[in-house]
Amino acid sequence: MRARSAFVYSLLRLLAFFVPFGVMMLFPILREHYWLAAIFAALIGLSLSMLFLRRPLDEVSTGLSERREERRRNARDESVEDAATD
């Protein structure tokens, strides 16, 4: 996994929440009920990330999968080497 792709994805997810939240905080009624604005911003952020952040999510999950498979392969290789030396 590349750290850059994980950082970009995390940053975009945060922006998908905080931008709508900031816009909603401009309305007086939502300033009083900030928890309602947070719920709406979370729903909007989730929707935006599902629609527009598919490629960064795929990059991050592919990187994690490759990293996990590499660790499994290394563990198998070490166990085979240990068995051969015993």
Short mmCIF file of N, CA, C and O in Angstrom, two decimals:
data_model
loop_
_atom_site.label_atom_id
_atom_site.label_comp_id
_atom_site.label_asym_id
_atom_site.label_seq_id
_atom_site.Cartn_x
_atom_site.Cartn_y
_atom_site.Cartn_z
N MET A 1 0.84 -1.18 0.00
CA MET A 1 0.00 0.00 0.00
C MET A 1 0.88 1.23 0.00
O MET A 1 1.84 1.32 0.74
N ARG A 2 0.51 2.12 -0.82
CA ARG A 2 1.25 3.38 -0.83
C ARG A 2 0.63 4.33 0.18
O ARG A 2 -0.59 4.46 0.26
N ALA A 3 1.47 4.95 0.95
CA ALA A 3 0.97 5.86 1.98
C ALA A 3 0.28 7.07 1.36
O ALA A 3 -0.67 7.61 1.93
N ARG A 4 0.73 7.45 0.18
CA ARG A 4 0.14 8.61 -0.48
C ARG A 4 -1.32 8.35 -0.83
O ARG A 4 -2.18 9.20 -0.63
N SER A 5 -1.63 7.17 -1.36
CA SER A 5 -3.01 6.88 -1.75
C SER A 5 -3.92 6.82 -0.52
O SER A 5 -5.06 7.28 -0.58
N ALA A 6 -3.44 6.29 0.58
CA ALA A 6 -4.24 6.25 1.80
C ALA A 6 -4.46 7.66 2.35
O ALA A 6 -5.55 8.00 2.82
N PHE A 7 -3.44 8.49 2.26
CA PHE A 7 -3.55 9.87 2.73
C PHE A 7 -4.54 10.65 1.88
O PHE A 7 -5.39 11.38 2.40
N VAL A 8 -4.45 10.50 0.57
CA VAL A 8 -5.36 11.21 -0.34
C VAL A 8 -6.80 10.78 -0.10
O VAL A 8 -7.70 11.61 -0.03
N TYR A 9 -7.02 9.48 0.04
CA TYR A 9 -8.37 8.98 0.28
C TYR A 9 -8.92 9.52 1.60
O TYR A 9 -10.07 9.96 1.67
N SER A 10 -8.11 9.50 2.64
CA SER A 10 -8.56 10.00 3.95
C SER A 10 -8.87 11.49 3.89
O SER A 10 -9.88 11.95 4.46
N LEU A 11 -8.04 12.24 3.21
CA LEU A 11 -8.26 13.68 3.08
C LEU A 11 -9.54 13.97 2.32
O LEU A 11 -10.33 14.84 2.71
N LEU A 12 -9.77 13.25 1.23
CA LEU A 12 -11.00 13.45 0.46
C LEU A 12 -12.24 13.08 1.25
O LEU A 12 -13.28 13.74 1.15
N ARG A 13 -12.15 12.03 2.06
CA ARG A 13 -13.30 11.65 2.89
C ARG A 13 -13.59 12.73 3.94
O ARG A 13 -14.74 13.04 4.22
N LEU A 14 -12.53 13.29 4.53
CA LEU A 14 -12.74 14.36 5.50
C LEU A 14 -13.35 15.59 4.85
O LEU A 14 -14.25 16.23 5.42
N LEU A 15 -12.88 15.93 3.66
CA LEU A 15 -13.45 17.07 2.94
C LEU A 15 -14.92 16.82 2.59
O LEU A 15 -15.73 17.75 2.62
N ALA A 16 -15.24 15.58 2.24
CA ALA A 16 -16.63 15.25 1.90
C ALA A 16 -17.56 15.43 3.10
O ALA A 16 -18.76 15.61 2.92
N PHE A 17 -17.02 15.41 4.30
CA PHE A 17 -17.83 15.67 5.48
C PHE A 17 -17.81 17.14 5.88
O PHE A 17 -18.85 17.75 6.11
N PHE A 18 -16.61 17.73 5.95
CA PHE A 18 -16.51 19.07 6.51
C PHE A 18 -17.02 20.18 5.60
O PHE A 18 -17.49 21.20 6.10
N VAL A 19 -16.96 20.01 4.31
CA VAL A 19 -17.48 21.04 3.41
C VAL A 19 -19.01 21.16 3.55
O VAL A 19 -19.51 22.27 3.76
N PRO A 20 -19.76 20.06 3.45
CA PRO A 20 -21.21 20.21 3.67
C PRO A 20 -21.55 20.68 5.10
O PRO A 20 -22.48 21.46 5.29
N PHE A 21 -20.78 20.23 6.07
CA PHE A 21 -21.03 20.66 7.44
C PHE A 21 -20.82 22.16 7.58
O PHE A 21 -21.62 22.86 8.21
N GLY A 22 -19.75 22.67 6.96
CA GLY A 22 -19.50 24.11 7.01
C GLY A 22 -20.58 24.91 6.31
O GLY A 22 -20.98 25.98 6.79
N VAL A 23 -21.05 24.41 5.19
CA VAL A 23 -22.12 25.11 4.47
C VAL A 23 -23.40 25.12 5.30
O VAL A 23 -24.10 26.13 5.39
N MET A 24 -23.71 24.01 5.93
CA MET A 24 -24.92 23.95 6.75
C MET A 24 -24.82 24.82 8.00
O MET A 24 -25.84 25.29 8.50
N MET A 25 -23.61 25.04 8.49
CA MET A 25 -23.45 25.88 9.66
C MET A 25 -23.72 27.35 9.33
O MET A 25 -23.86 28.18 10.23
N LEU A 26 -23.83 27.69 8.05
CA LEU A 26 -24.17 29.05 7.67
C LEU A 26 -25.65 29.36 7.89
O LEU A 26 -26.04 30.52 7.97
N PHE A 27 -26.48 28.33 7.97
CA PHE A 27 -27.90 28.52 8.19
C PHE A 27 -28.18 28.62 9.69
O PHE A 27 -27.73 27.80 10.48
N PRO A 28 -28.95 29.64 10.09
CA PRO A 28 -29.19 29.86 11.53
C PRO A 28 -29.86 28.68 12.24
O PRO A 28 -29.51 28.36 13.37
N ILE A 29 -30.81 28.03 11.59
CA ILE A 29 -31.52 26.94 12.26
C ILE A 29 -30.59 25.76 12.53
O ILE A 29 -30.69 25.09 13.55
N LEU A 30 -29.66 25.51 11.62
CA LEU A 30 -28.74 24.39 11.82
C LEU A 30 -27.61 24.74 12.79
O LEU A 30 -26.95 23.85 13.31
N ARG A 31 -27.37 26.04 13.02
CA ARG A 31 -26.40 26.42 14.04
C ARG A 31 -26.91 26.04 15.42
O ARG A 31 -26.13 25.64 16.29
N GLU A 32 -28.21 26.17 15.61
CA GLU A 32 -28.78 25.80 16.89
C GLU A 32 -28.80 24.29 17.08
O GLU A 32 -28.63 23.80 18.18
N HIS A 33 -29.03 23.57 16.00
CA HIS A 33 -29.09 22.11 16.04
C HIS A 33 -27.89 21.54 15.29
O HIS A 33 -28.03 20.92 14.24
N TYR A 34 -26.71 21.75 15.83
CA TYR A 34 -25.48 21.33 15.17
C TYR A 34 -25.42 19.82 14.98
O TYR A 34 -24.82 19.32 14.05
N TRP A 35 -26.04 19.06 15.87
CA TRP A 35 -26.03 17.60 15.75
C TRP A 35 -26.81 17.16 14.51
O TRP A 35 -26.44 16.17 13.87
N LEU A 36 -27.85 17.89 14.16
CA LEU A 36 -28.61 17.57 12.96
C LEU A 36 -27.77 17.88 11.72
O LEU A 36 -27.78 17.12 10.75
N ALA A 37 -27.04 18.98 11.77
CA ALA A 37 -26.14 19.31 10.65
C ALA A 37 -25.05 18.26 10.51
O ALA A 37 -24.66 17.91 9.38
N ALA A 38 -24.57 17.73 11.62
CA ALA A 38 -23.53 16.70 11.56
C ALA A 38 -24.08 15.41 10.94
O ALA A 38 -23.40 14.74 10.16
N ILE A 39 -25.31 15.06 11.28
CA ILE A 39 -25.92 13.86 10.69
C ILE A 39 -26.10 14.04 9.19
O ILE A 39 -25.77 13.15 8.40
N PHE A 40 -26.65 15.19 8.79
CA PHE A 40 -26.83 15.45 7.36
C PHE A 40 -25.50 15.48 6.63
O PHE A 40 -25.38 14.96 5.51
N ALA A 41 -24.48 16.08 7.22
CA ALA A 41 -23.16 16.13 6.59
C ALA A 41 -22.56 14.74 6.45
O ALA A 41 -21.91 14.42 5.45
N ALA A 42 -22.80 13.89 7.45
CA ALA A 42 -22.30 12.51 7.36
C ALA A 42 -22.99 11.76 6.24
O ALA A 42 -22.35 11.01 5.49
N LEU A 43 -24.29 11.94 6.09
CA LEU A 43 -25.02 11.28 5.01
C LEU A 43 -24.58 11.80 3.64
O LEU A 43 -24.42 11.02 2.69
N ILE A 44 -24.39 13.10 3.53
CA ILE A 44 -23.93 13.68 2.27
C ILE A 44 -22.51 13.20 1.97
O ILE A 44 -22.19 12.83 0.84
N GLY A 45 -21.65 13.19 2.97
CA GLY A 45 -20.28 12.72 2.78
C GLY A 45 -20.22 11.26 2.37
O GLY A 45 -19.43 10.88 1.51
N LEU A 46 -21.06 10.43 2.97
CA LEU A 46 -21.12 9.03 2.59
C LEU A 46 -21.57 8.88 1.14
O LEU A 46 -20.99 8.11 0.38
N SER A 47 -22.58 9.63 0.77
CA SER A 47 -23.08 9.56 -0.61
C SER A 47 -22.02 10.03 -1.60
O SER A 47 -21.82 9.39 -2.65
N LEU A 48 -21.37 11.13 -1.29
CA LEU A 48 -20.32 11.63 -2.19
C LEU A 48 -19.17 10.66 -2.32
O LEU A 48 -18.64 10.45 -3.42
N SER A 49 -18.77 10.05 -1.22
CA SER A 49 -17.65 9.11 -1.29
C SER A 49 -18.02 7.85 -2.06
O SER A 49 -17.19 7.29 -2.76
N MET A 50 -19.26 7.41 -1.94
CA MET A 50 -19.69 6.23 -2.71
C MET A 50 -19.74 6.54 -4.20
O MET A 50 -19.43 5.66 -5.02
N LEU A 51 -20.10 7.76 -4.55
CA LEU A 51 -20.20 8.12 -5.97
C LEU A 51 -18.87 8.47 -6.60
O LEU A 51 -18.58 8.07 -7.73
N PHE A 52 -18.05 9.24 -5.90
CA PHE A 52 -16.87 9.84 -6.53
C PHE A 52 -15.53 9.30 -6.05
O PHE A 52 -14.51 9.59 -6.67
N LEU A 53 -15.49 8.57 -4.96
CA LEU A 53 -14.19 8.13 -4.42
C LEU A 53 -13.97 6.64 -4.59
O LEU A 53 -13.27 6.01 -3.81
N ARG A 54 -14.55 6.05 -5.62
CA ARG A 54 -14.40 4.62 -5.84
C ARG A 54 -12.95 4.27 -6.20
O ARG A 54 -12.39 3.31 -5.71
N ARG A 55 -12.33 5.05 -7.08
CA ARG A 55 -10.97 4.75 -7.52
C ARG A 55 -9.96 4.86 -6.38
O ARG A 55 -9.15 3.94 -6.20
N PRO A 56 -9.96 5.94 -5.57
CA PRO A 56 -9.02 5.96 -4.43
C PRO A 56 -9.25 4.83 -3.44
O PRO A 56 -8.30 4.27 -2.89
N LEU A 57 -10.50 4.46 -3.22
CA LEU A 57 -10.80 3.34 -2.31
C LEU A 57 -10.25 2.04 -2.88
O LEU A 57 -9.68 1.23 -2.14
N ASP A 58 -10.40 1.84 -4.18
CA ASP A 58 -9.87 0.63 -4.81
C ASP A 58 -8.35 0.56 -4.69
O ASP A 58 -7.78 -0.50 -4.46
N GLU A 59 -7.68 1.70 -4.86
CA GLU A 59 -6.22 1.73 -4.74
C GLU A 59 -5.78 1.36 -3.33
O GLU A 59 -4.84 0.59 -3.15
N VAL A 60 -6.45 1.92 -2.33
CA VAL A 60 -6.08 1.65 -0.95
C VAL A 60 -6.35 0.18 -0.60
O VAL A 60 -5.50 -0.50 -0.01
N SER A 61 -7.51 -0.32 -0.98
CA SER A 61 -7.84 -1.71 -0.63
C SER A 61 -6.96 -2.70 -1.39
O SER A 61 -6.59 -3.75 -0.85
N THR A 62 -6.61 -2.40 -2.63
CA THR A 62 -5.69 -3.27 -3.38
C THR A 62 -4.32 -3.28 -2.73
O THR A 62 -3.70 -4.34 -2.59
N GLY A 63 -3.85 -2.13 -2.31
CA GLY A 63 -2.56 -2.06 -1.63
C GLY A 63 -2.55 -2.84 -0.33
O GLY A 63 -1.58 -3.55 -0.02
N LEU A 64 -3.64 -2.74 0.44
CA LEU A 64 -3.72 -3.50 1.68
C LEU A 64 -3.75 -5.00 1.41
O LEU A 64 -3.12 -5.78 2.13
N SER A 65 -4.48 -5.40 0.40
CA SER A 65 -4.57 -6.81 0.05
C SER A 65 -3.21 -7.36 -0.38
O SER A 65 -2.82 -8.46 0.02
N GLU A 66 -2.50 -6.61 -1.21
CA GLU A 66 -1.17 -7.05 -1.64
C GLU A 66 -0.21 -7.15 -0.46
O GLU A 66 0.58 -8.10 -0.38
N ARG A 67 -0.30 -6.20 0.44
CA ARG A 67 0.58 -6.21 1.61
C ARG A 67 0.29 -7.42 2.50
O ARG A 67 1.20 -8.08 2.99
N ARG A 68 -1.00 -7.73 2.69
CA ARG A 68 -1.37 -8.88 3.51
C ARG A 68 -0.92 -10.19 2.85
O ARG A 68 -0.43 -11.09 3.51
N GLU A 69 -1.09 -10.29 1.53
CA GLU A 69 -0.68 -11.50 0.82
C GLU A 69 0.83 -11.68 0.89
O GLU A 69 1.32 -12.81 1.04
N GLU A 70 1.57 -10.59 0.82
CA GLU A 70 3.03 -10.66 0.93
C GLU A 70 3.44 -11.17 2.31
O GLU A 70 4.35 -12.00 2.43
N ARG A 71 2.76 -10.70 3.34
CA ARG A 71 3.08 -11.16 4.70
C ARG A 71 2.78 -12.65 4.86
O ARG A 71 3.52 -13.38 5.49
N ARG A 72 1.65 -13.10 4.29
CA ARG A 72 1.31 -14.52 4.36
C ARG A 72 2.35 -15.36 3.62
O ARG A 72 2.75 -16.42 4.09
N ARG A 73 2.77 -14.90 2.46
CA ARG A 73 3.77 -15.61 1.68
C ARG A 73 5.09 -15.70 2.44
O ARG A 73 5.73 -16.76 2.47
N ASN A 74 5.48 -14.62 3.07
CA ASN A 74 6.72 -14.62 3.85
C ASN A 74 6.62 -15.55 5.05
O ASN A 74 7.59 -16.24 5.39
N ALA A 75 5.46 -15.59 5.69
CA ALA A 75 5.28 -16.48 6.84
C ALA A 75 5.35 -17.94 6.40
O ALA A 75 5.94 -18.78 7.08
N ARG A 76 4.76 -18.27 5.24
CA ARG A 76 4.82 -19.64 4.73
C ARG A 76 6.25 -20.02 4.38
O ARG A 76 6.70 -21.12 4.66
N ASP A 77 6.98 -19.09 3.75
CA ASP A 77 8.37 -19.36 3.39
C ASP A 77 9.21 -19.62 4.63
O ASP A 77 10.04 -20.52 4.65
N GLU A 78 8.98 -18.83 5.68
CA GLU A 78 9.74 -19.02 6.91
C GLU A 78 9.41 -20.35 7.57
O GLU A 78 10.30 -21.02 8.09
N SER A 79 8.15 -20.75 7.55
CA SER A 79 7.80 -22.02 8.17
C SER A 79 8.38 -23.19 7.38
O SER A 79 8.79 -24.19 7.97
N VAL A 80 8.45 -23.08 6.05
CA VAL A 80 9.07 -24.13 5.23
C VAL A 80 10.56 -24.20 5.53
O VAL A 80 11.14 -25.29 5.67
N GLU A 81 11.22 -23.04 5.65
CA GLU A 81 12.64 -23.03 5.96
C GLU A 81 12.90 -23.61 7.35
O GLU A 81 13.87 -24.35 7.54
N ASP A 82 12.06 -23.29 8.31
CA ASP A 82 12.22 -23.80 9.67
C ASP A 82 12.05 -25.33 9.68
O ASP A 82 12.77 -26.06 10.36
N ALA A 83 11.08 -25.82 8.91
CA ALA A 83 10.85 -27.27 8.85
C ALA A 83 12.02 -27.97 8.17
O ALA A 83 12.38 -29.09 8.55
N ALA A 84 12.62 -27.32 7.20
CA ALA A 84 13.74 -27.93 6.48
C ALA A 84 14.98 -27.99 7.36
O ALA A 84 15.76 -28.94 7.26
N THR A 85 15.17 -27.01 8.24
CA THR A 85 16.35 -27.02 9.09
C THR A 85 16.20 -27.96 10.27
O THR A 85 17.17 -28.39 10.86
N ASP A 86 14.97 -28.29 10.65
CA ASP A 86 14.74 -29.19 11.81
C ASP A 86 14.92 -30.61 11.47
O ASP A 86 15.23 -31.28 10.74
#
